[in-house]
Amino acid sequence: MELQLDQLRALDAVIGEGTFDAAARKLNVTPSAISQRIKALEDAAGRILVQRTKPVQPTDSGLAVLRLARQIQLLTGDTARELGEAHQPADRPVVIPIAVNADSLHTWVVAALGRAAERAGAGLCFEIHREDEEHTTRLLRDGTVMAAITSTAAPVQGCTVHRLGAMRYRPMAQPGFARTWFPDGANAKSFAHAPVVLFDRKDDLQFRLVRHYTRKPVDPPRHYIPSSAAFNDAVQAGLGWGMIPDLMIRPEDDLVPLDDKVFVDVPLYWQQWRLDSPALTLVAATIAEAAQGALL
């Protein structure tokens, strides 16, 4: 295949922006030019790459070419800086999309990214995709992100993986809630009936702990709170009990552990595309440095 750089940029813009018109505005060309570039790219690839829906969606073949387009964009930015163009045009920074679980994002990752951006200087931006740590590898596979903080140790095809550490979670509750629903302490009967706070419908952390006591599935009342800070607030407000990371438990919080001796350690890994990219290497090193101070 002979793929042109402007065609690959058009594909990236169309998928990123969702429509041909928005992609045209981003690249400062006409919608017709975008359409022609996508058609030429599909002719070169010999298959359909995008579904003309709203928003535009990539086909399986389109995901493979999209990943190539974003790899080339990253390496192009690296080369520009290496040649001395430290200040790239404002509309063409190197963008590194990263998938991060919500608790890491809320506690330690943002500060690490700030240090990475400071060290890199102008021209480095981040696009964060918040996703459960057990599902971030899907975004690596389809090319949506270049790197991910994940609980999956097995590397995604075309990626490298490095262990960062682990986040320790404890079953916490508001004292009044604990007295009402756990009068005899943490046990199978209480966990089967006490309301529980979940992050979303993919959140299995609470029930991972519950199975330690019940040895069978249970169906207690559930609250879904898809925000790390609000999740903590919901537990403090007495809506239910929940697994809260040690990094978020403060002395002034009105919380008590349901069982002092029980916790769940969630291992975290850094997976990234296998690319010789100074920008991506810098981000990975900064994340690893921050993880040493924040994680077990």
PDB file of N, CA, C and O in Angstrom, residues 226-289:
ATOM      1  N   PRO A 226     -20.554   7.224  39.206  1.00  0.00           N
ATOM      2  CA  PRO A 226     -19.407   7.159  38.283  1.00  0.00           C
ATOM      3  C   PRO A 226     -18.425   8.322  38.414  1.00  0.00           C
ATOM      4  O   PRO A 226     -18.087   8.992  37.446  1.00  0.00           O
ATOM      5  N   SER A 227     -17.945   8.559  39.625  1.00  0.00           N
ATOM      6  CA  SER A 227     -16.948   9.602  39.882  1.00  0.00           C
ATOM      7  C   SER A 227     -16.196   9.209  41.137  1.00  0.00           C
ATOM      8  O   SER A 227     -16.813   8.859  42.154  1.00  0.00           O
ATOM      9  N   SER A 228     -14.858   9.254  41.076  1.00  0.00           N
ATOM     10  CA  SER A 228     -14.080   8.840  42.242  1.00  0.00           C
ATOM     11  C   SER A 228     -14.376   9.699  43.462  1.00  0.00           C
ATOM     12  O   SER A 228     -14.588   9.191  44.572  1.00  0.00           O
ATOM     13  N   ALA A 229     -14.385  11.026  43.280  1.00  0.00           N
ATOM     14  CA  ALA A 229     -14.645  11.916  44.413  1.00  0.00           C
ATOM     15  C   ALA A 229     -16.071  11.735  44.934  1.00  0.00           C
ATOM     16  O   ALA A 229     -16.298  11.656  46.152  1.00  0.00           O
ATOM     17  N   ALA A 230     -17.046  11.672  44.024  1.00  0.00           N
ATOM     18  CA  ALA A 230     -18.437  11.510  44.446  1.00  0.00           C
ATOM     19  C   ALA A 230     -18.679  10.134  45.049  1.00  0.00           C
ATOM     20  O   ALA A 230     -19.542   9.975  45.925  1.00  0.00           O
ATOM     21  N   PHE A 231     -17.938   9.128  44.602  1.00  0.00           N
ATOM     22  CA  PHE A 231     -18.043   7.791  45.187  1.00  0.00           C
ATOM     23  C   PHE A 231     -17.685   7.861  46.670  1.00  0.00           C
ATOM     24  O   PHE A 231     -18.416   7.345  47.523  1.00  0.00           O
ATOM     25  N   ASN A 232     -16.555   8.520  46.968  1.00  0.00           N
ATOM     26  CA  ASN A 232     -16.131   8.687  48.358  1.00  0.00           C
ATOM     27  C   ASN A 232     -17.190   9.457  49.144  1.00  0.00           C
ATOM     28  O   ASN A 232     -17.539   9.094  50.279  1.00  0.00           O
ATOM     29  N   ASP A 233     -17.722  10.509  48.535  1.00  0.00           N
ATOM     30  CA  ASP A 233     -18.760  11.308  49.199  1.00  0.00           C
ATOM     31  C   ASP A 233     -20.009  10.472  49.479  1.00  0.00           C
ATOM     32  O   ASP A 233     -20.644  10.622  50.528  1.00  0.00           O
ATOM     33  N   ALA A 234     -20.369   9.596  48.531  1.00  0.00           N
ATOM     34  CA  ALA A 234     -21.567   8.774  48.691  1.00  0.00           C
ATOM     35  C   ALA A 234     -21.402   7.808  49.859  1.00  0.00           C
ATOM     36  O   ALA A 234     -22.343   7.573  50.632  1.00  0.00           O
ATOM     37  N   VAL A 235     -20.209   7.238  50.002  1.00  0.00           N
ATOM     38  CA  VAL A 235     -19.965   6.337  51.137  1.00  0.00           C
ATOM     39  C   VAL A 235     -20.011   7.118  52.448  1.00  0.00           C
ATOM     40  O   VAL A 235     -20.614   6.671  53.435  1.00  0.00           O
ATOM     41  N   GLN A 236     -19.415   8.308  52.466  1.00  0.00           N
ATOM     42  CA  GLN A 236     -19.451   9.139  53.677  1.00  0.00           C
ATOM     43  C   GLN A 236     -20.856   9.594  54.017  1.00  0.00           C
ATOM     44  O   GLN A 236     -21.191   9.799  55.190  1.00  0.00           O
ATOM     45  N   ALA A 237     -21.695   9.750  52.981  1.00  0.00           N
ATOM     46  CA  ALA A 237     -23.079  10.178  53.219  1.00  0.00           C
ATOM     47  C   ALA A 237     -23.965   9.037  53.708  1.00  0.00           C
ATOM     48  O   ALA A 237     -25.134   9.268  54.060  1.00  0.00           O
ATOM     49  N   GLY A 238     -23.437   7.822  53.730  1.00  0.00           N
ATOM     50  CA  GLY A 238     -24.207   6.694  54.235  1.00  0.00           C
ATOM     51  C   GLY A 238     -25.089   6.019  53.212  1.00  0.00           C
ATOM     52  O   GLY A 238     -25.985   5.242  53.588  1.00  0.00           O
ATOM     53  N   LEU A 239     -24.850   6.286  51.932  1.00  0.00           N
ATOM     54  CA  LEU A 239     -25.650   5.603  50.902  1.00  0.00           C
ATOM     55  C   LEU A 239     -25.366   4.108  50.896  1.00  0.00           C
ATOM     56  O   LEU A 239     -26.247   3.295  50.612  1.00  0.00           O
ATOM     57  N   GLY A 240     -24.140   3.747  51.164  1.00  0.00           N
ATOM     58  CA  GLY A 240     -23.755   2.343  51.158  1.00  0.00           C
ATOM     59  C   GLY A 240     -22.283   2.220  51.523  1.00  0.00           C
ATOM     60  O   GLY A 240     -21.608   3.222  51.763  1.00  0.00           O
ATOM     61  N   TRP A 241     -21.798   0.995  51.572  1.00  0.00           N
ATOM     62  CA  TRP A 241     -20.373   0.777  51.797  1.00  0.00           C
ATOM     63  C   TRP A 241     -19.687   0.677  50.443  1.00  0.00           C
ATOM     64  O   TRP A 241     -20.325   0.444  49.418  1.00  0.00           O
ATOM     65  N   GLY A 242     -18.375   0.866  50.417  1.00  0.00           N
ATOM     66  CA  GLY A 242     -17.659   0.765  49.157  1.00  0.00           C
ATOM     67  C   GLY A 242     -16.175   0.563  49.371  1.00  0.00           C
ATOM     68  O   GLY A 242     -15.640   0.818  50.463  1.00  0.00           O
ATOM     69  N   MET A 243     -15.506   0.096  48.329  1.00  0.00           N
ATOM     70  CA  MET A 243     -14.060  -0.108  48.359  1.00  0.00           C
ATOM     71  C   MET A 243     -13.379   1.203  47.987  1.00  0.00           C
ATOM     72  O   MET A 243     -13.566   1.722  46.871  1.00  0.00           O
ATOM     73  N   ILE A 244     -12.603   1.749  48.901  1.00  0.00           N
ATOM     74  CA  ILE A 244     -11.951   3.039  48.696  1.00  0.00           C
ATOM     75  C   ILE A 244     -10.440   2.840  48.788  1.00  0.00           C
ATOM     76  O   ILE A 244      -9.948   2.173  49.707  1.00  0.00           O
ATOM     77  N   PRO A 245      -9.684   3.395  47.857  1.00  0.00           N
ATOM     78  CA  PRO A 245      -8.224   3.220  47.899  1.00  0.00           C
ATOM     79  C   PRO A 245      -7.608   3.971  49.067  1.00  0.00           C
ATOM     80  O   PRO A 245      -8.084   5.038  49.464  1.00  0.00           O
ATOM     81  N   ASP A 246      -6.520   3.402  49.610  1.00  0.00           N
ATOM     82  CA  ASP A 246      -5.819   4.063  50.707  1.00  0.00           C
ATOM     83  C   ASP A 246      -5.417   5.485  50.332  1.00  0.00           C
ATOM     84  O   ASP A 246      -5.393   6.380  51.206  1.00  0.00           O
ATOM     85  N   LEU A 247      -5.097   5.718  49.057  1.00  0.00           N
ATOM     86  CA  LEU A 247      -4.673   7.050  48.622  1.00  0.00           C
ATOM     87  C   LEU A 247      -5.757   8.095  48.803  1.00  0.00           C
ATOM     88  O   LEU A 247      -5.466   9.291  48.822  1.00  0.00           O
ATOM     89  N   MET A 248      -7.021   7.671  48.932  1.00  0.00           N
ATOM     90  CA  MET A 248      -8.128   8.619  49.057  1.00  0.00           C
ATOM     91  C   MET A 248      -8.688   8.685  50.468  1.00  0.00           C
ATOM     92  O   MET A 248      -9.607   9.472  50.728  1.00  0.00           O
ATOM     93  N   ILE A 249      -8.171   7.878  51.383  1.00  0.00           N
ATOM     94  CA  ILE A 249      -8.687   7.882  52.754  1.00  0.00           C
ATOM     95  C   ILE A 249      -7.895   8.881  53.585  1.00  0.00           C
ATOM     96  O   ILE A 249      -6.685   8.730  53.774  1.00  0.00           O
ATOM     97  N   ARG A 250      -8.588   9.904  54.087  1.00  0.00           N
ATOM     98  CA  ARG A 250      -7.940  10.945  54.882  1.00  0.00           C
ATOM     99  C   ARG A 250      -8.358  10.820  56.352  1.00  0.00           C
ATOM    100  O   ARG A 250      -9.459  10.346  56.639  1.00  0.00           O
ATOM    101  N   PRO A 251      -7.514  11.269  57.278  1.00  0.00           N
ATOM    102  CA  PRO A 251      -7.856  11.166  58.702  1.00  0.00           C
ATOM    103  C   PRO A 251      -9.164  11.871  59.052  1.00  0.00           C
ATOM    104  O   PRO A 251      -9.890  11.417  59.958  1.00  0.00           O
ATOM    105  N   GLU A 252      -9.457  12.952  58.343  1.00  0.00           N
ATOM    106  CA  GLU A 252     -10.665  13.709  58.679  1.00  0.00           C
ATOM    107  C   GLU A 252     -11.941  13.112  58.092  1.00  0.00           C
ATOM    108  O   GLU A 252     -13.052  13.562  58.392  1.00  0.00           O
ATOM    109  N   ASP A 253     -11.815  12.093  57.234  1.00  0.00           N
ATOM    110  CA  ASP A 253     -12.999  11.477  56.636  1.00  0.00           C
ATOM    111  C   ASP A 253     -13.804  10.734  57.701  1.00  0.00           C
ATOM    112  O   ASP A 253     -13.249  10.090  58.603  1.00  0.00           O
ATOM    113  N   ASP A 254     -15.116  10.829  57.586  1.00  0.00           N
ATOM    114  CA  ASP A 254     -16.010  10.158  58.531  1.00  0.00           C
ATOM    115  C   ASP A 254     -16.277   8.739  58.036  1.00  0.00           C
ATOM    116  O   ASP A 254     -17.377   8.390  57.619  1.00  0.00           O
ATOM    117  N   LEU A 255     -15.225   7.912  58.085  1.00  0.00           N
ATOM    118  CA  LEU A 255     -15.299   6.554  57.564  1.00  0.00           C
ATOM    119  C   LEU A 255     -14.624   5.574  58.512  1.00  0.00           C
ATOM    120  O   LEU A 255     -13.664   5.928  59.206  1.00  0.00           O
ATOM    121  N   VAL A 256     -15.127   4.335  58.509  1.00  0.00           N
ATOM    122  CA  VAL A 256     -14.498   3.266  59.285  1.00  0.00           C
ATOM    123  C   VAL A 256     -14.378   2.036  58.398  1.00  0.00           C
ATOM    124  O   VAL A 256     -15.213   1.810  57.517  1.00  0.00           O
ATOM    125  N   PRO A 257     -13.346   1.224  58.594  1.00  0.00           N
ATOM    126  CA  PRO A 257     -13.236  -0.022  57.821  1.00  0.00           C
ATOM    127  C   PRO A 257     -14.214  -1.058  58.365  1.00  0.00           C
ATOM    128  O   PRO A 257     -14.424  -1.170  59.574  1.00  0.00           O
ATOM    129  N   LEU A 258     -14.802  -1.832  57.453  1.00  0.00           N
ATOM    130  CA  LEU A 258     -15.710  -2.894  57.886  1.00  0.00           C
ATOM    131  C   LEU A 258     -14.934  -4.087  58.435  1.00  0.00           C
ATOM    132  O   LEU A 258     -15.472  -4.866  59.218  1.00  0.00           O
ATOM    133  N   ASP A 259     -13.700  -4.232  57.994  1.00  0.00           N
ATOM    134  CA  ASP A 259     -12.831  -5.303  58.486  1.00  0.00           C
ATOM    135  C   ASP A 259     -11.399  -4.796  58.385  1.00  0.00           C
ATOM    136  O   ASP A 259     -10.889  -4.577  57.287  1.00  0.00           O
ATOM    137  N   ASP A 260     -10.753  -4.598  59.510  1.00  0.00           N
ATOM    138  CA  ASP A 260      -9.393  -4.054  59.537  1.00  0.00           C
ATOM    139  C   ASP A 260      -8.374  -4.932  58.814  1.00  0.00           C
ATOM    140  O   ASP A 260      -7.349  -4.441  58.348  1.00  0.00           O
ATOM    141  N   LYS A 261      -8.638  -6.224  58.745  1.00  0.00           N
ATOM    142  CA  LYS A 261      -7.638  -7.155  58.235  1.00  0.00           C
ATOM    143  C   LYS A 261      -7.828  -7.517  56.764  1.00  0.00           C
ATOM    144  O   LYS A 261      -7.026  -8.258  56.198  1.00  0.00           O
ATOM    145  N   VAL A 262      -8.885  -6.990  56.150  1.00  0.00           N
ATOM    146  CA  VAL A 262      -9.203  -7.393  54.780  1.00  0.00           C
ATOM    147  C   VAL A 262      -9.022  -6.213  53.833  1.00  0.00           C
ATOM    148  O   VAL A 262      -9.435  -5.087  54.122  1.00  0.00           O
ATOM    149  N   PHE A 263      -8.396  -6.476  52.705  1.00  0.00           N
ATOM    150  CA  PHE A 263      -8.216  -5.460  51.672  1.00  0.00           C
ATOM    151  C   PHE A 263      -8.047  -6.173  50.330  1.00  0.00           C
ATOM    152  O   PHE A 263      -7.868  -7.405  50.290  1.00  0.00           O
ATOM    153  N   VAL A 264      -8.096  -5.398  49.253  1.00  0.00           N
ATOM    154  CA  VAL A 264      -7.869  -5.927  47.906  1.00  0.00           C
ATOM    155  C   VAL A 264      -6.797  -5.076  47.247  1.00  0.00           C
ATOM    156  O   VAL A 264      -6.925  -3.845  47.179  1.00  0.00           O
ATOM    157  N   ASP A 265      -5.732  -5.707  46.792  1.00  0.00           N
ATOM    158  CA  ASP A 265      -4.677  -5.011  46.050  1.00  0.00           C
ATOM    159  C   ASP A 265      -4.927  -5.192  44.555  1.00  0.00           C
ATOM    160  O   ASP A 265      -5.019  -6.327  44.072  1.00  0.00           O
ATOM    161  N   VAL A 266      -5.042  -4.081  43.841  1.00  0.00           N
ATOM    162  CA  VAL A 266      -5.243  -4.113  42.388  1.00  0.00           C
ATOM    163  C   VAL A 266      -3.922  -3.760  41.717  1.00  0.00           C
ATOM    164  O   VAL A 266      -3.466  -2.620  41.805  1.00  0.00           O
ATOM    165  N   PRO A 267      -3.278  -4.714  41.044  1.00  0.00           N
ATOM    166  CA  PRO A 267      -2.012  -4.409  40.364  1.00  0.00           C
ATOM    167  C   PRO A 267      -2.245  -3.523  39.149  1.00  0.00           C
ATOM    168  O   PRO A 267      -3.265  -3.660  38.452  1.00  0.00           O
ATOM    169  N   LEU A 268      -1.329  -2.605  38.914  1.00  0.00           N
ATOM    170  CA  LEU A 268      -1.436  -1.700  37.768  1.00  0.00           C
ATOM    171  C   LEU A 268      -0.184  -1.811  36.904  1.00  0.00           C
ATOM    172  O   LEU A 268       0.932  -1.925  37.423  1.00  0.00           O
ATOM    173  N   TYR A 269      -0.398  -1.767  35.603  1.00  0.00           N
ATOM    174  CA  TYR A 269       0.691  -1.877  34.637  1.00  0.00           C
ATOM    175  C   TYR A 269       0.589  -0.736  33.628  1.00  0.00           C
ATOM    176  O   TYR A 269      -0.491  -0.205  33.367  1.00  0.00           O
ATOM    177  N   TRP A 270       1.733  -0.362  33.091  1.00  0.00           N
ATOM    178  CA  TRP A 270       1.790   0.620  32.008  1.00  0.00           C
ATOM    179  C   TRP A 270       2.015  -0.143  30.708  1.00  0.00           C
ATOM    180  O   TRP A 270       3.024  -0.825  30.547  1.00  0.00           O
ATOM    181  N   GLN A 271       1.040  -0.067  29.809  1.00  0.00           N
ATOM    182  CA  GLN A 271       1.195  -0.659  28.482  1.00  0.00           C
ATOM    183  C   GLN A 271       1.224   0.469  27.453  1.00  0.00           C
ATOM    184  O   GLN A 271       0.439   1.417  27.538  1.00  0.00           O
ATOM    185  N   GLN A 272       2.121   0.362  26.479  1.00  0.00           N
ATOM    186  CA  GLN A 272       2.205   1.382  25.441  1.00  0.00           C
ATOM    187  C   GLN A 272       2.621   0.748  24.127  1.00  0.00           C
ATOM    188  O   GLN A 272       3.148  -0.360  24.079  1.00  0.00           O
ATOM    189  N   TRP A 273       2.353   1.490  23.055  1.00  0.00           N
ATOM    190  CA  TRP A 273       2.761   1.025  21.742  1.00  0.00           C
ATOM    191  C   TRP A 273       4.274   0.808  21.711  1.00  0.00           C
ATOM    192  O   TRP A 273       5.032   1.570  22.321  1.00  0.00           O
ATOM    193  N   ARG A 274       4.680  -0.202  20.965  1.00  0.00           N
ATOM    194  CA  ARG A 274       6.105  -0.499  20.825  1.00  0.00           C
ATOM    195  C   ARG A 274       6.689   0.445  19.769  1.00  0.00           C
ATOM    196  O   ARG A 274       6.836   0.094  18.591  1.00  0.00           O
ATOM    197  N   LEU A 275       7.001   1.668  20.205  1.00  0.00           N
ATOM    198  CA  LEU A 275       7.525   2.711  19.322  1.00  0.00           C
ATOM    199  C   LEU A 275       8.754   3.353  19.949  1.00  0.00           C
ATOM    200  O   LEU A 275       8.787   3.563  21.169  1.00  0.00           O
ATOM    201  N   ASP A 276       9.724   3.689  19.120  1.00  0.00           N
ATOM    202  CA  ASP A 276      10.889   4.419  19.600  1.00  0.00           C
ATOM    203  C   ASP A 276      10.577   5.913  19.533  1.00  0.00           C
ATOM    204  O   ASP A 276      11.058   6.642  18.683  1.00  0.00           O
ATOM    205  N   SER A 277       9.735   6.346  20.478  1.00  0.00           N
ATOM    206  CA  SER A 277       9.272   7.729  20.508  1.00  0.00           C
ATOM    207  C   SER A 277       9.773   8.420  21.766  1.00  0.00           C
ATOM    208  O   SER A 277       9.414   8.024  22.887  1.00  0.00           O
ATOM    209  N   PRO A 278      10.591   9.465  21.634  1.00  0.00           N
ATOM    210  CA  PRO A 278      11.056  10.198  22.814  1.00  0.00           C
ATOM    211  C   PRO A 278       9.908  10.750  23.656  1.00  0.00           C
ATOM    212  O   PRO A 278       9.987  10.739  24.897  1.00  0.00           O
ATOM    213  N   ALA A 279       8.846  11.240  23.002  1.00  0.00           N
ATOM    214  CA  ALA A 279       7.724  11.806  23.757  1.00  0.00           C
ATOM    215  C   ALA A 279       7.044  10.731  24.597  1.00  0.00           C
ATOM    216  O   ALA A 279       6.765  10.924  25.786  1.00  0.00           O
ATOM    217  N   LEU A 280       6.774   9.579  23.986  1.00  0.00           N
ATOM    218  CA  LEU A 280       6.109   8.499  24.710  1.00  0.00           C
ATOM    219  C   LEU A 280       7.022   7.926  25.795  1.00  0.00           C
ATOM    220  O   LEU A 280       6.564   7.586  26.892  1.00  0.00           O
ATOM    221  N   THR A 281       8.307   7.858  25.514  1.00  0.00           N
ATOM    222  CA  THR A 281       9.273   7.377  26.510  1.00  0.00           C
ATOM    223  C   THR A 281       9.325   8.310  27.708  1.00  0.00           C
ATOM    224  O   THR A 281       9.399   7.875  28.870  1.00  0.00           O
ATOM    225  N   LEU A 282       9.280   9.624  27.451  1.00  0.00           N
ATOM    226  CA  LEU A 282       9.281  10.600  28.536  1.00  0.00           C
ATOM    227  C   LEU A 282       8.049  10.445  29.417  1.00  0.00           C
ATOM    228  O   LEU A 282       8.146  10.444  30.653  1.00  0.00           O
ATOM    229  N   VAL A 283       6.891  10.290  28.800  1.00  0.00           N
ATOM    230  CA  VAL A 283       5.662  10.128  29.567  1.00  0.00           C
ATOM    231  C   VAL A 283       5.717   8.848  30.397  1.00  0.00           C
ATOM    232  O   VAL A 283       5.362   8.833  31.579  1.00  0.00           O
ATOM    233  N   ALA A 284       6.185   7.752  29.792  1.00  0.00           N
ATOM    234  CA  ALA A 284       6.267   6.479  30.501  1.00  0.00           C
ATOM    235  C   ALA A 284       7.193   6.588  31.707  1.00  0.00           C
ATOM    236  O   ALA A 284       6.881   6.075  32.799  1.00  0.00           O
ATOM    237  N   ALA A 285       8.329   7.250  31.544  1.00  0.00           N
ATOM    238  CA  ALA A 285       9.286   7.394  32.643  1.00  0.00           C
ATOM    239  C   ALA A 285       8.702   8.236  33.772  1.00  0.00           C
ATOM    240  O   ALA A 285       8.897   7.932  34.964  1.00  0.00           O
ATOM    241  N   THR A 286       7.966   9.282  33.415  1.00  0.00           N
ATOM    242  CA  THR A 286       7.381  10.153  34.428  1.00  0.00           C
ATOM    243  C   THR A 286       6.273   9.434  35.192  1.00  0.00           C
ATOM    244  O   THR A 286       6.134   9.573  36.416  1.00  0.00           O
ATOM    245  N   ILE A 287       5.457   8.647  34.479  1.00  0.00           N
ATOM    246  CA  ILE A 287       4.413   7.850  35.115  1.00  0.00           C
ATOM    247  C   ILE A 287       5.036   6.836  36.072  1.00  0.00           C
ATOM    248  O   ILE A 287       4.584   6.665  37.206  1.00  0.00           O
ATOM    249  N   ALA A 288       6.078   6.155  35.634  1.00  0.00           N
ATOM    250  CA  ALA A 288       6.744   5.162  36.471  1.00  0.00           C
ATOM    251  C   ALA A 288       7.333   5.800  37.733  1.00  0.00           C
ATOM    252  O   ALA A 288       7.248   5.246  38.842  1.00  0.00           O
ATOM    253  N   GLU A 289       7.913   6.970  37.576  1.00  0.00           N
ATOM    254  CA  GLU A 289       8.488   7.707  38.707  1.00  0.00           C
ATOM    255  C   GLU A 289       7.407   8.074  39.715  1.00  0.00           C
ATOM    256  O   GLU A 289       7.576   7.915  40.933  1.00  0.00           O
TER     257      GLU A 289
END
